[in-house]
Tab-separated table of C-alpha atoms in Angstrom:
chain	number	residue	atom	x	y	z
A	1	UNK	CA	113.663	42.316	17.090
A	2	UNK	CA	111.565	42.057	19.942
A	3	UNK	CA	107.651	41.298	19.086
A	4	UNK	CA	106.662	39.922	22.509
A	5	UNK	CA	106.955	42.429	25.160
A	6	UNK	CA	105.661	39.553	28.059
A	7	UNK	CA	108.300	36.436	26.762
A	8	UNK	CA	111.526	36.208	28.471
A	9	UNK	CA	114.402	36.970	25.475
A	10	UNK	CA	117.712	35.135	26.022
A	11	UNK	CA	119.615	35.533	22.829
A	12	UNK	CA	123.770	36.112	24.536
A	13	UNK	CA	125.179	36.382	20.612
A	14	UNK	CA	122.813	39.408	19.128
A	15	UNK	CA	124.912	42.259	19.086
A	16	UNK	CA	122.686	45.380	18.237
A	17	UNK	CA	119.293	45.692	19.998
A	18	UNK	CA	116.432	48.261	20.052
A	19	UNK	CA	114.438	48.581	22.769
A	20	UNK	CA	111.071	50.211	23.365
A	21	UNK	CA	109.966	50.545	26.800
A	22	UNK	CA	107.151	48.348	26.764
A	23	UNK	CA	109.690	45.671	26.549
A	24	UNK	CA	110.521	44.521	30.080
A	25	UNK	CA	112.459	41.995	29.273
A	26	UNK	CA	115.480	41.400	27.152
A	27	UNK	CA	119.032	39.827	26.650
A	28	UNK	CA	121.301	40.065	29.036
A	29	UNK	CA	124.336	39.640	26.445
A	30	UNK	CA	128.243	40.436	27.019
A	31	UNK	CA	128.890	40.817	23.625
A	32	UNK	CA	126.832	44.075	22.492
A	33	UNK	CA	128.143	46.341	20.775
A	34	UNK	CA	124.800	48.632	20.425
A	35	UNK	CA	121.920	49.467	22.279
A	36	UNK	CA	119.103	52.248	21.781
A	37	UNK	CA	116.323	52.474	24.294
A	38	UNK	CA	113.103	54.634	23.182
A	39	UNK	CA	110.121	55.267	25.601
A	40	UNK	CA	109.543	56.432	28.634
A	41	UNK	CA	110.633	54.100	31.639
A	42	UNK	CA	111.944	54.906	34.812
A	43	UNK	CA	113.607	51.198	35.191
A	44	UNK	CA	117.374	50.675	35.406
A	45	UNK	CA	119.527	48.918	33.154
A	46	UNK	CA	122.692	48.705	34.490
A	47	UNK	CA	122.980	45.157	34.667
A	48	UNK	CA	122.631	44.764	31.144
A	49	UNK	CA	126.072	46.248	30.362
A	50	UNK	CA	128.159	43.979	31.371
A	51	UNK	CA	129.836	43.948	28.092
A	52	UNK	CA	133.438	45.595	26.770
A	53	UNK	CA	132.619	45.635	23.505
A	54	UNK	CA	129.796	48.303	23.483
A	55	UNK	CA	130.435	51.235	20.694
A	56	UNK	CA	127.121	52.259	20.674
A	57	UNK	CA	124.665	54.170	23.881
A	58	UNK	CA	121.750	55.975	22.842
A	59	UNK	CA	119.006	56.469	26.479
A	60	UNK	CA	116.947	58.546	25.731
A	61	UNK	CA	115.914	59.700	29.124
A	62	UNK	CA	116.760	56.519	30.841
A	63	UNK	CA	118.679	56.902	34.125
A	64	UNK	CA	121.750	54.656	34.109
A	65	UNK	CA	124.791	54.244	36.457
A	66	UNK	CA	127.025	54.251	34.477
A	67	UNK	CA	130.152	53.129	36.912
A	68	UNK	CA	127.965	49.576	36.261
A	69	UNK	CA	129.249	49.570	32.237
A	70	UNK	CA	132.281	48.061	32.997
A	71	UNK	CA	134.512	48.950	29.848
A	72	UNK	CA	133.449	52.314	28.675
A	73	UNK	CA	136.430	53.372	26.592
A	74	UNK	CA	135.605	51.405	23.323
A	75	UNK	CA	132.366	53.922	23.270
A	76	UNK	CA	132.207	55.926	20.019
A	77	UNK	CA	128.763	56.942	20.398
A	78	UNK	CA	126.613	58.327	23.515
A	79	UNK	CA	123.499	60.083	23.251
A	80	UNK	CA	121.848	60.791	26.803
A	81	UNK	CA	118.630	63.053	27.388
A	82	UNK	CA	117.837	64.802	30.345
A	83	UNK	CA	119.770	63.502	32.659
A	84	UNK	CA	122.782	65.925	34.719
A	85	UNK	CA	126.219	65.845	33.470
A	86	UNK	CA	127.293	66.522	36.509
A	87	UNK	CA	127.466	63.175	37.609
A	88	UNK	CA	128.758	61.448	34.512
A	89	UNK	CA	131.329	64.416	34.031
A	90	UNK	CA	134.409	61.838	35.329
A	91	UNK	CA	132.675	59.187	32.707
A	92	UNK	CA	132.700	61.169	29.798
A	93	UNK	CA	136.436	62.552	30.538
A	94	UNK	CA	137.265	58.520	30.168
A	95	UNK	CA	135.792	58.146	26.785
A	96	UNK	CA	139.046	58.871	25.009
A	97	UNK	CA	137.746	56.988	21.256
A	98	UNK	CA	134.683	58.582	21.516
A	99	UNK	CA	132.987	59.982	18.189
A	100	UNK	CA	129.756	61.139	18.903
A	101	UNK	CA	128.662	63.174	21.995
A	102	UNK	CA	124.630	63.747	21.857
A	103	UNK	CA	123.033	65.913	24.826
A	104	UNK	CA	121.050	68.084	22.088
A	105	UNK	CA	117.835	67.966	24.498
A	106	UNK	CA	119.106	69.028	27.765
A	107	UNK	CA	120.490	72.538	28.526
A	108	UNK	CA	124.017	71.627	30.415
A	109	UNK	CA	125.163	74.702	32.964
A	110	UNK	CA	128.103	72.271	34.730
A	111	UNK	CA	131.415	72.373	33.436
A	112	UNK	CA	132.600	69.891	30.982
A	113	UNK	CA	136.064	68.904	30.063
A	114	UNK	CA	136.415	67.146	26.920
A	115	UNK	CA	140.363	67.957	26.281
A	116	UNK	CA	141.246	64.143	26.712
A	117	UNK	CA	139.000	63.073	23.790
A	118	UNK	CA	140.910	64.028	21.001
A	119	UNK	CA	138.631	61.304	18.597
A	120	UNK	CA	135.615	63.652	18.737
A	121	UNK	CA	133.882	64.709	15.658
A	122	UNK	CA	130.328	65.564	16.824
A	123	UNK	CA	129.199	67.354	19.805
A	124	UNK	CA	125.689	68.383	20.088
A	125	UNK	CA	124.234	70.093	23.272
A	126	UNK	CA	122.959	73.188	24.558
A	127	UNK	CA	126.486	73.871	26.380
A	128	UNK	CA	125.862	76.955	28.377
A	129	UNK	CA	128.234	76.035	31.331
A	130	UNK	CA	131.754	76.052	30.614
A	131	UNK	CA	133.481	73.555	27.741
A	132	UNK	CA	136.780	73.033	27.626
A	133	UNK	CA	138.443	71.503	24.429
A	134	UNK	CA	142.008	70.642	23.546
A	135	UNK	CA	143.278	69.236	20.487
A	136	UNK	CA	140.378	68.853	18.267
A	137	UNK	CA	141.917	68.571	15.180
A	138	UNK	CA	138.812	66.037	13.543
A	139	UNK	CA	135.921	67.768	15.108
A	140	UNK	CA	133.001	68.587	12.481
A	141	UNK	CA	130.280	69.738	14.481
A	142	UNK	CA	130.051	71.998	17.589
A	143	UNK	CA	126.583	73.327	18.547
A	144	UNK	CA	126.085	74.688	20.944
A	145	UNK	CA	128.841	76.669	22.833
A	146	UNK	CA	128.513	79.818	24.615
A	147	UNK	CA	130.722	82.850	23.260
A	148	UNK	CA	132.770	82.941	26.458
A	149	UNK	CA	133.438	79.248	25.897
A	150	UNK	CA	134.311	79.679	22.317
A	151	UNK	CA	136.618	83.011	23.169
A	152	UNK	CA	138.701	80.583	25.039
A	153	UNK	CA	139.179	78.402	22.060
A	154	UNK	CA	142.429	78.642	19.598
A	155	UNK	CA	139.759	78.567	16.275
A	156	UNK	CA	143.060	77.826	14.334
A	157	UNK	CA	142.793	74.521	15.757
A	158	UNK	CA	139.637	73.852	14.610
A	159	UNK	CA	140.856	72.613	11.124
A	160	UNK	CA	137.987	70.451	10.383
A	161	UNK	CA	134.856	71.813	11.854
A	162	UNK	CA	131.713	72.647	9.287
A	163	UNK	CA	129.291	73.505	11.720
A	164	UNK	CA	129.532	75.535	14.472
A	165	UNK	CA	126.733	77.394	16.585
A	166	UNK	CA	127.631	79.631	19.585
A	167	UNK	CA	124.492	80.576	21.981
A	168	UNK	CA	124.287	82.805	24.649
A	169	UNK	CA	121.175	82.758	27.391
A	170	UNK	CA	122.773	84.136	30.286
A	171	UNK	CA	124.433	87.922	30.858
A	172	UNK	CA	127.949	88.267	31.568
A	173	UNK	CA	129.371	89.948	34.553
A	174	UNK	CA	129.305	92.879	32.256
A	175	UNK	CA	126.132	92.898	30.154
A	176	UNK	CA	127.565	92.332	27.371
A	177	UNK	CA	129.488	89.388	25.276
A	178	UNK	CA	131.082	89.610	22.073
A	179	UNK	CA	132.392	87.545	19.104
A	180	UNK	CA	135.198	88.269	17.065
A	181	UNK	CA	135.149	87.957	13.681
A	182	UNK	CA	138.879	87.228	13.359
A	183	UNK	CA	138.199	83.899	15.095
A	184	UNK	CA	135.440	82.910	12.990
A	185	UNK	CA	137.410	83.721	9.466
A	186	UNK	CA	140.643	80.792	10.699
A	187	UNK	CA	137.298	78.261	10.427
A	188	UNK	CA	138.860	77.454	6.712
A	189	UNK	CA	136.307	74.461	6.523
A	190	UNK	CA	133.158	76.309	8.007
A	191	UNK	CA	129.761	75.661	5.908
A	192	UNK	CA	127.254	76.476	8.718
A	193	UNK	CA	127.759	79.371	10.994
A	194	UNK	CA	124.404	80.210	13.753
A	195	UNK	CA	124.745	82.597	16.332
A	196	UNK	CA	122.107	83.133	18.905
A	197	UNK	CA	121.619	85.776	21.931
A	198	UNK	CA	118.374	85.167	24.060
A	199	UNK	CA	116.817	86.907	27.230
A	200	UNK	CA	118.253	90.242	26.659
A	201	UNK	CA	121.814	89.041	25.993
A	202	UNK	CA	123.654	91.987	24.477
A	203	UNK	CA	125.897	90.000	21.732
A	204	UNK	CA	128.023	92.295	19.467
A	205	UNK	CA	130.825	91.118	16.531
A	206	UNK	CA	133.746	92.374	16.626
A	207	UNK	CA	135.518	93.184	13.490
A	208	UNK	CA	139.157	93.458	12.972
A	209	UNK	CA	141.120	95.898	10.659
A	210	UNK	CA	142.748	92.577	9.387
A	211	UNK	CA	139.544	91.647	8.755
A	212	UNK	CA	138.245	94.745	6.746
A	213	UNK	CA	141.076	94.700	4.505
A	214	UNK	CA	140.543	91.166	3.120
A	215	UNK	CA	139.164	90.322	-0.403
A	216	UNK	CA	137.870	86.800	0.694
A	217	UNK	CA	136.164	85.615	4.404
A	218	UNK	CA	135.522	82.429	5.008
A	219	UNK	CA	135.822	80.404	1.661
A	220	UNK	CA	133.595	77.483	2.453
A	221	UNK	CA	130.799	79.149	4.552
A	222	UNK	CA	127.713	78.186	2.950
A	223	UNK	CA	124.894	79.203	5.723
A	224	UNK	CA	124.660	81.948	8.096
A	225	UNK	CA	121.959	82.691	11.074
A	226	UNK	CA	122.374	85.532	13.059
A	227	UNK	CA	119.806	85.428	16.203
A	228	UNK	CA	119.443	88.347	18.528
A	229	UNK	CA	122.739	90.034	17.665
A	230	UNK	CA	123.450	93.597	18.199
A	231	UNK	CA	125.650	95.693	15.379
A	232	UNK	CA	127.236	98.384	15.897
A	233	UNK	CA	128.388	98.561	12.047
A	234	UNK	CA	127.087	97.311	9.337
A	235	UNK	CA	128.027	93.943	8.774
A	236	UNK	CA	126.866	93.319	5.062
A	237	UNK	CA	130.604	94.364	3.938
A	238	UNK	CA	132.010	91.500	5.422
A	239	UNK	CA	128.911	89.013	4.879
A	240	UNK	CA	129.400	90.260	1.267
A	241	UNK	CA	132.857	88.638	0.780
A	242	UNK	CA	131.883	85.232	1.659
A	243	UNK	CA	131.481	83.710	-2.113
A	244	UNK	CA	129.813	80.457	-1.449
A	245	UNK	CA	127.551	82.395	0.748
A	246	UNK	CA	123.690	81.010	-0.147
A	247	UNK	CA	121.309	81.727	2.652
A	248	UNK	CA	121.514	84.433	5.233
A	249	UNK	CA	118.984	84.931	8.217
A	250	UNK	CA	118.804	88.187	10.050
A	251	UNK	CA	116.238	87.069	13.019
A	252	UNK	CA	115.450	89.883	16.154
A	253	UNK	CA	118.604	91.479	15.420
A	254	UNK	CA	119.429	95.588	16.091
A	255	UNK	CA	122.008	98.152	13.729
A	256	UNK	CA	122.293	101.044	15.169
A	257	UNK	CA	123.574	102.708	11.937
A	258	UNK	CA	120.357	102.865	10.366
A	259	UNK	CA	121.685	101.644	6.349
A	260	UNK	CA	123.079	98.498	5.505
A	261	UNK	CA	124.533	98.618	2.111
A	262	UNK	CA	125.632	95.812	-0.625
A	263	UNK	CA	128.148	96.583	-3.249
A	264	UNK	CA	127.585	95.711	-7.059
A	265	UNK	CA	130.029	92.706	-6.725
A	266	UNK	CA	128.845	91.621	-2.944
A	267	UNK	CA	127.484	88.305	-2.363
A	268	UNK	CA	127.910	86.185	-5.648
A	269	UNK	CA	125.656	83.039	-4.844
A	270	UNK	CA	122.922	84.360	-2.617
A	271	UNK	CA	120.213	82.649	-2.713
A	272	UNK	CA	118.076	83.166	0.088
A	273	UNK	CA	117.669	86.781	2.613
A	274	UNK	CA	115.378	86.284	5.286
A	275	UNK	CA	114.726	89.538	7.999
A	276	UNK	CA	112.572	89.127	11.044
């Protein structure tokens, strides 16, 4: 814990610091294994990483080479804040036991591949560039992807996740985008579904005769925000047959069919209905 922000720290055993940015100096210590930096700084730190133990990298905002952090691939944790991906793109591809990717405060349009990191369980951004994904058999949370992004994906894969969001802000080649929602009903585990269309984004869901003929959709979805979307049929007969269903949020969103309608035996834990 650092009190003194003008006394010269040279503790080379701690092995979890926090570090405001009034502190200008600190440990130079081969042995961390975390480090969070809060404030606003524009100072480098790269040669405080000289360390190959280091699980967890939270900036903030702080620029960082990161080539200088010599043994990256025991990260399971990295949180980074306005800063471009672009030129940590190769980095992140080498963090094969990583965990935890936090972006959620920077919108990323560059291309990410994450198909080598087959550890991930969280990854939080505003991903409106492409993101590819391979085996991600033990992620839990993906938010957010854009719907061409996520039309890419094999959902069947996705045994684990429990939160996923999918956000569009730019317009296709063709105006419009759309979700299936054949892909969203193999999400066995789902709890949290939020779908979001911004700037005009025409954003329709699809449905499936597969779909309309089953009893049960998604078994375990708890929570569902729809943003912006555009029916073309009434969706309540399929939001109806989620039974753990509890809060559904209709915000900005267009039916052209002018009636929604709710059978006697439709949604069985509702708790909340929210229409902007």
């Amino acid at each position: 814990v650092y009190n003194d922000h003008v006394a010269q720290h040279s503790s080379t055993t701690c092995r979890r610091q926090v570090v405001n940015h009034q502190i200008k100096r600190f440990a130079r210590n081969k042995r961390m294994r975390s480090f969070l930096y809060f404030g606003e700084s524009e100072i480098l730190l790269e040669r405080y990483f000289e360390t190959k133990l280091l699980r967890v990298l939270d900036l903030g905002a702080l620029p960082l080479p990161f080539e200088r952090i010599w043994d990256p691939y025991h990260l399971r944790y990295l949180g980074i804040d306005g800063i471009s991906l672009k030129d940590i793109a190769d980095f992140i591809s080498k963090l094969r036991f990583l965990q935890t990717l936090d972006v959620s405060r920077y919108f990323i349009r560059e291309t990410i591949d994450l198909r080598k990191l087959t550890s991930l369980r969280h990854v939080i951004g505003e991903f409106f560039g492409e993101l590819l994904i391979g085996d991600a058999a033990n992620l839990q949370t993906l938010r957010s992807i854009s719907s061409a992004s996520w039309n890419k994906l094999k959902p069947e894969l996705l045994i684990n996740l429990r939160h996923l969001e999918i956000d569009d802000e730019y317009k296709s080649k063709e105006g419009r985008v759309s979700v299936s929602w054949a892909s969203l009903t193999k999400l066995r585990n789902l709890r949290v579904l939020r779908l979001m269309a911004n700037n005009g984004i025409y954003l329709s869901l699809k449905s499936e005769e597969a779909v309309r003929s089953m009893d049960v959709i998604s078994p375990s979805l708890e929570s569902v925000t729809l943003v912006g979307i555009t029916f073309e049929e009434d969706p309540m007969p399929f939001l109806q047959k989620m039974p753990r269903l509890e809060d559904l949020i209709f915000e900005n969103c267009d039916y052209w069919g002018g009636k929604m309608s709710v059978s006697e035996q439709g949604f069985g834990r509702l708790r909340k209905l929210k229409l902007f």
